[in-house]
Amino acid sequence: MKTALITGCSSGYGLATARRFHAQGWKVVATMRTPRDIGIPPSSRFHVVTLDVTRPESIARALEAIDTIDLLVNNAGIGLFGAFEATPMATVREVFETNTFGTMAMCQAVIPRLRSQRSGTIVNVTSSATLAPFPLVAAYTASKTAVEGFSASLALELHDFDVRVRLVEPGYGPGTNFSANSGERMQGLITEPYAGFAQGVFAEFVGASLTTTPEDVAEAVWLAANDTSDRLHRAAGPDAVALVGARHAPSSLTPG
């Protein structure tokens, strides 16, 4: 029986991913900063573990309670929406601490086990903001883009140890807690000069015809975890898939 360690399972993508792997017969260790009942009965195949990816001692305690790991899913993250001009650098660092450094810390803690057993997969969940530029998410996009570069390099580094690294890039998920997880960090970040512009951006999100569900992301993580090829990137959700298609479409401008 394979074991999946999944971060950020209290809601959204992490919760759906935990449910997906559990339904497929895996042993699932679902982690979150504040443990709560997520609707899966505790058993020999399912455990909820306290874990804050920004705290080394929390990571160490969590790993002490886990015997084996075949898959690490770095899903824990926080969102941020606002004008970069108005965003305190302390807030930028806070976003990077969870989204970027938290992911890197989890990888560094788990890699020795995977390397020594010469098997395993790391799936890092980023965002479709890395596929195309979006306004008012500059700091968030930077934190996720850093994970993309980190993962591409790490994949090469671990290849000879038969440890695979994968990226899953979700689209816009209105059913997630992106705004709620941003909390007080977003207060005051839409200043008067940006108010009209931000209103238009919000309207585009509300009227989006293609969006991503937590189940879309769980499916993408499942496929990434079981993919034995060298594929690194996997878009999750119809809007993210459309962005990939648009990025790779031939330009309408041809040289004269």
Coordinates of C-alpha atoms in Angstrom, one line a residue, residues 13-234:
Y13 CA -7.6 21.3 -3.6
G14 CA -5.9 19.5 -0.8
L15 CA -9.1 18.1 0.6
A16 CA -10.3 16.8 -2.8
T17 CA -6.8 15.3 -3.4
A18 CA -6.9 13.5 -0.1
R19 CA -10.3 12.1 -0.9
R20 CA -9.2 11.0 -4.3
F21 CA -6.1 9.1 -3.2
H22 CA -8.0 7.5 -0.2
A23 CA -10.7 6.3 -2.6
Q24 CA -8.0 4.7 -4.8
G25 CA -6.8 2.6 -1.9
W26 CA -3.8 4.7 -0.9
K27 CA -2.8 5.4 2.7
V28 CA -3.3 9.1 3.1
V29 CA -1.6 11.5 5.6
A30 CA -3.6 14.7 5.4
T31 CA -1.9 17.6 7.0
M32 CA -3.2 21.1 8.0
R33 CA -2.2 23.8 10.4
T34 CA -5.4 23.3 12.5
P35 CA -6.7 19.8 12.3
R36 CA -10.4 19.3 11.8
D37 CA -12.8 16.6 10.6
I38 CA -12.8 16.5 6.8
G39 CA -15.3 13.7 6.4
I40 CA -13.0 10.8 6.1
P41 CA -13.2 8.4 9.1
P42 CA -9.8 7.9 10.8
S43 CA -8.4 4.4 10.0
S44 CA -5.2 2.6 9.3
R45 CA -5.3 4.2 5.9
F46 CA -6.2 7.8 6.8
H47 CA -4.6 10.1 9.4
V48 CA -4.9 13.9 10.0
V49 CA -1.6 15.4 11.1
T50 CA -0.8 18.9 12.4
L51 CA 1.7 20.6 10.1
D52 CA 2.7 24.2 9.5
V53 CA 5.1 24.2 6.5
T54 CA 6.6 27.5 7.7
R55 CA 7.9 26.0 10.9
P56 CA 10.8 23.5 10.8
E57 CA 9.9 22.0 14.1
S58 CA 6.4 21.3 12.9
I59 CA 7.7 19.6 9.8
A60 CA 10.0 17.5 11.9
R61 CA 7.3 16.4 14.3
A62 CA 4.9 15.5 11.4
L63 CA 7.5 13.4 9.7
E64 CA 8.4 11.5 12.9
A65 CA 4.8 10.2 12.9
I66 CA 5.0 8.8 9.3
D67 CA 6.7 5.5 8.6
T68 CA 6.9 5.5 4.8
I69 CA 6.3 8.1 2.1
D70 CA 5.8 7.3 -1.6
L71 CA 4.3 10.7 -2.6
L72 CA 4.6 14.2 -1.3
V73 CA 2.0 16.7 -2.6
N74 CA 2.9 20.3 -1.7
N75 CA -0.5 21.9 -1.9
A76 CA -0.4 24.3 1.2
G77 CA -0.5 27.9 0.1
I78 CA -1.9 31.3 0.7
G79 CA -3.4 33.7 -1.8
L80 CA -2.9 37.5 -2.3
F81 CA -4.8 39.9 -4.5
G82 CA -4.0 43.6 -4.6
A83 CA -1.9 46.3 -6.2
F84 CA 1.8 45.5 -5.7
E85 CA 2.5 49.2 -5.1
A86 CA 0.3 49.0 -2.0
T87 CA 1.6 45.6 -0.8
P88 CA 4.0 45.8 2.2
M89 CA 7.2 43.8 1.7
A90 CA 6.4 42.0 5.0
T91 CA 3.3 40.7 3.3
V92 CA 5.3 39.6 0.2
R93 CA 7.7 37.8 2.4
E94 CA 4.8 36.1 4.2
V95 CA 3.4 34.8 0.9
F96 CA 6.8 33.5 -0.1
E97 CA 7.3 31.9 3.3
T98 CA 4.4 29.6 2.8
N99 CA 4.1 29.2 -1.0
T100 CA 7.8 29.0 -1.9
F101 CA 9.9 28.3 1.1
G102 CA 7.3 26.0 2.7
T103 CA 7.3 23.9 -0.4
M104 CA 11.1 23.9 -0.5
A105 CA 11.3 23.0 3.2
M106 CA 9.0 20.0 2.7
C107 CA 11.0 18.8 -0.2
Q108 CA 14.2 19.0 1.7
A109 CA 12.8 17.1 4.6
V110 CA 11.3 14.3 2.5
I111 CA 14.0 13.9 -0.2
P112 CA 16.4 11.8 2.0
R113 CA 13.7 9.1 2.4
L114 CA 12.8 9.0 -1.2
R115 CA 16.4 9.1 -2.3
S116 CA 17.4 6.2 0.0
Q117 CA 14.5 4.0 -1.1
R118 CA 15.2 5.1 -4.7
S119 CA 11.5 5.7 -5.5
G120 CA 8.8 8.2 -5.0
T121 CA 7.2 11.3 -6.5
I122 CA 7.0 15.0 -5.4
V123 CA 4.0 17.0 -6.8
N124 CA 4.2 20.7 -6.4
V125 CA 0.9 22.6 -6.9
T126 CA 1.4 26.0 -8.3
S127 CA -1.1 28.1 -10.4
S128 CA -2.2 29.0 -13.9
A129 CA -0.8 32.5 -13.0
T130 CA 2.5 30.9 -14.1
L131 CA 1.0 30.2 -17.5
A132 CA -0.1 33.7 -18.4
P133 CA 0.2 37.1 -16.7
F134 CA -2.7 38.2 -14.5
P135 CA -3.0 41.6 -12.9
L136 CA -3.1 42.3 -9.2
V137 CA -1.4 39.1 -8.2
A138 CA 2.2 40.0 -8.8
A139 CA 3.6 38.8 -5.5
Y140 CA 1.5 35.6 -5.5
T141 CA 2.6 34.9 -9.1
A142 CA 6.2 35.4 -8.2
S143 CA 6.0 33.0 -5.3
K144 CA 4.5 30.3 -7.6
T145 CA 6.8 31.0 -10.5
A146 CA 9.8 30.5 -8.1
V147 CA 8.4 27.0 -7.3
E148 CA 8.2 26.2 -11.1
G149 CA 11.9 27.0 -11.6
F150 CA 12.8 25.2 -8.4
S151 CA 10.9 22.1 -9.5
A152 CA 12.4 22.0 -13.0
S153 CA 15.9 22.0 -11.5
L154 CA 15.0 19.5 -8.7
A155 CA 13.6 17.1 -11.3
L156 CA 17.0 16.8 -13.0
E157 CA 18.8 16.6 -9.6
L158 CA 16.7 13.6 -8.4
H159 CA 16.3 11.8 -11.7
D160 CA 19.2 9.3 -11.2
F161 CA 17.7 8.4 -7.8
D162 CA 14.4 7.4 -9.5
V163 CA 12.6 10.2 -7.7
R164 CA 10.2 12.1 -9.9
V165 CA 9.2 15.7 -9.6
R166 CA 5.9 17.0 -11.1
L167 CA 4.1 20.4 -11.3
V168 CA 0.3 20.8 -11.3
E169 CA -1.0 24.2 -12.4
P170 CA -4.6 24.8 -11.4
G171 CA -6.8 27.4 -13.0
Y172 CA -9.1 29.9 -11.3
G173 CA -11.1 28.0 -8.6
P174 CA -14.0 30.1 -7.3
G175 CA -15.0 27.2 -5.0
T176 CA -11.8 27.4 -3.1
N177 CA -10.8 29.5 -0.1
F178 CA -8.3 31.7 -2.0
S179 CA -9.7 35.0 -0.7
A180 CA -10.5 33.6 2.8
N181 CA -6.9 32.3 3.1
S182 CA -5.6 35.7 2.2
G183 CA -7.4 37.1 5.3
E184 CA -6.2 40.4 6.6
R185 CA -3.3 40.5 4.2
M186 CA -5.6 41.8 1.4
Q187 CA -7.0 44.7 3.5
G188 CA -6.1 48.0 1.9
L189 CA -4.3 46.6 -1.1
I190 CA -6.8 48.0 -3.6
T191 CA -6.0 51.7 -3.3
E192 CA -8.1 54.5 -4.9
P193 CA -5.9 54.8 -8.1
Y194 CA -6.5 51.1 -8.7
A195 CA -10.2 50.9 -7.7
G196 CA -11.7 51.2 -11.2
F197 CA -9.2 48.8 -12.7
A198 CA -9.7 46.2 -9.9
Q199 CA -13.5 46.4 -10.4
G200 CA -13.0 45.4 -14.0
V201 CA -10.7 42.5 -13.1
F202 CA -13.2 41.2 -10.5
A203 CA -15.9 41.3 -13.1
E204 CA -13.9 39.2 -15.5
F205 CA -13.3 36.6 -12.8
V206 CA -17.0 36.5 -11.8
G207 CA -18.0 36.2 -15.5
A208 CA -15.4 33.5 -16.3
S209 CA -16.9 30.8 -18.5
L210 CA -14.1 28.3 -17.7
T211 CA -13.1 27.6 -14.1
T212 CA -11.4 24.9 -12.1
T213 CA -12.9 22.7 -9.5
P214 CA -11.1 20.9 -6.6
E215 CA -11.8 17.7 -8.3
D216 CA -10.0 18.9 -11.5
V217 CA -6.9 19.4 -9.4
A218 CA -7.3 16.1 -7.6
E219 CA -7.5 14.4 -10.9
A220 CA -4.4 16.2 -12.2
V221 CA -2.4 15.3 -9.1
W222 CA -3.5 11.7 -9.4
L223 CA -2.3 11.6 -13.0
A224 CA 0.9 13.3 -12.2
A225 CA 1.7 10.9 -9.3
N226 CA 1.2 7.9 -11.6
D227 CA 2.9 9.2 -14.7
T228 CA 6.2 7.4 -15.3
S229 CA 7.3 9.6 -18.2
D230 CA 9.5 12.7 -17.8
R231 CA 6.6 15.1 -18.1
L232 CA 7.0 18.0 -15.7
H233 CA 4.0 20.3 -16.2
R234 CA 0.3 19.4 -16.0

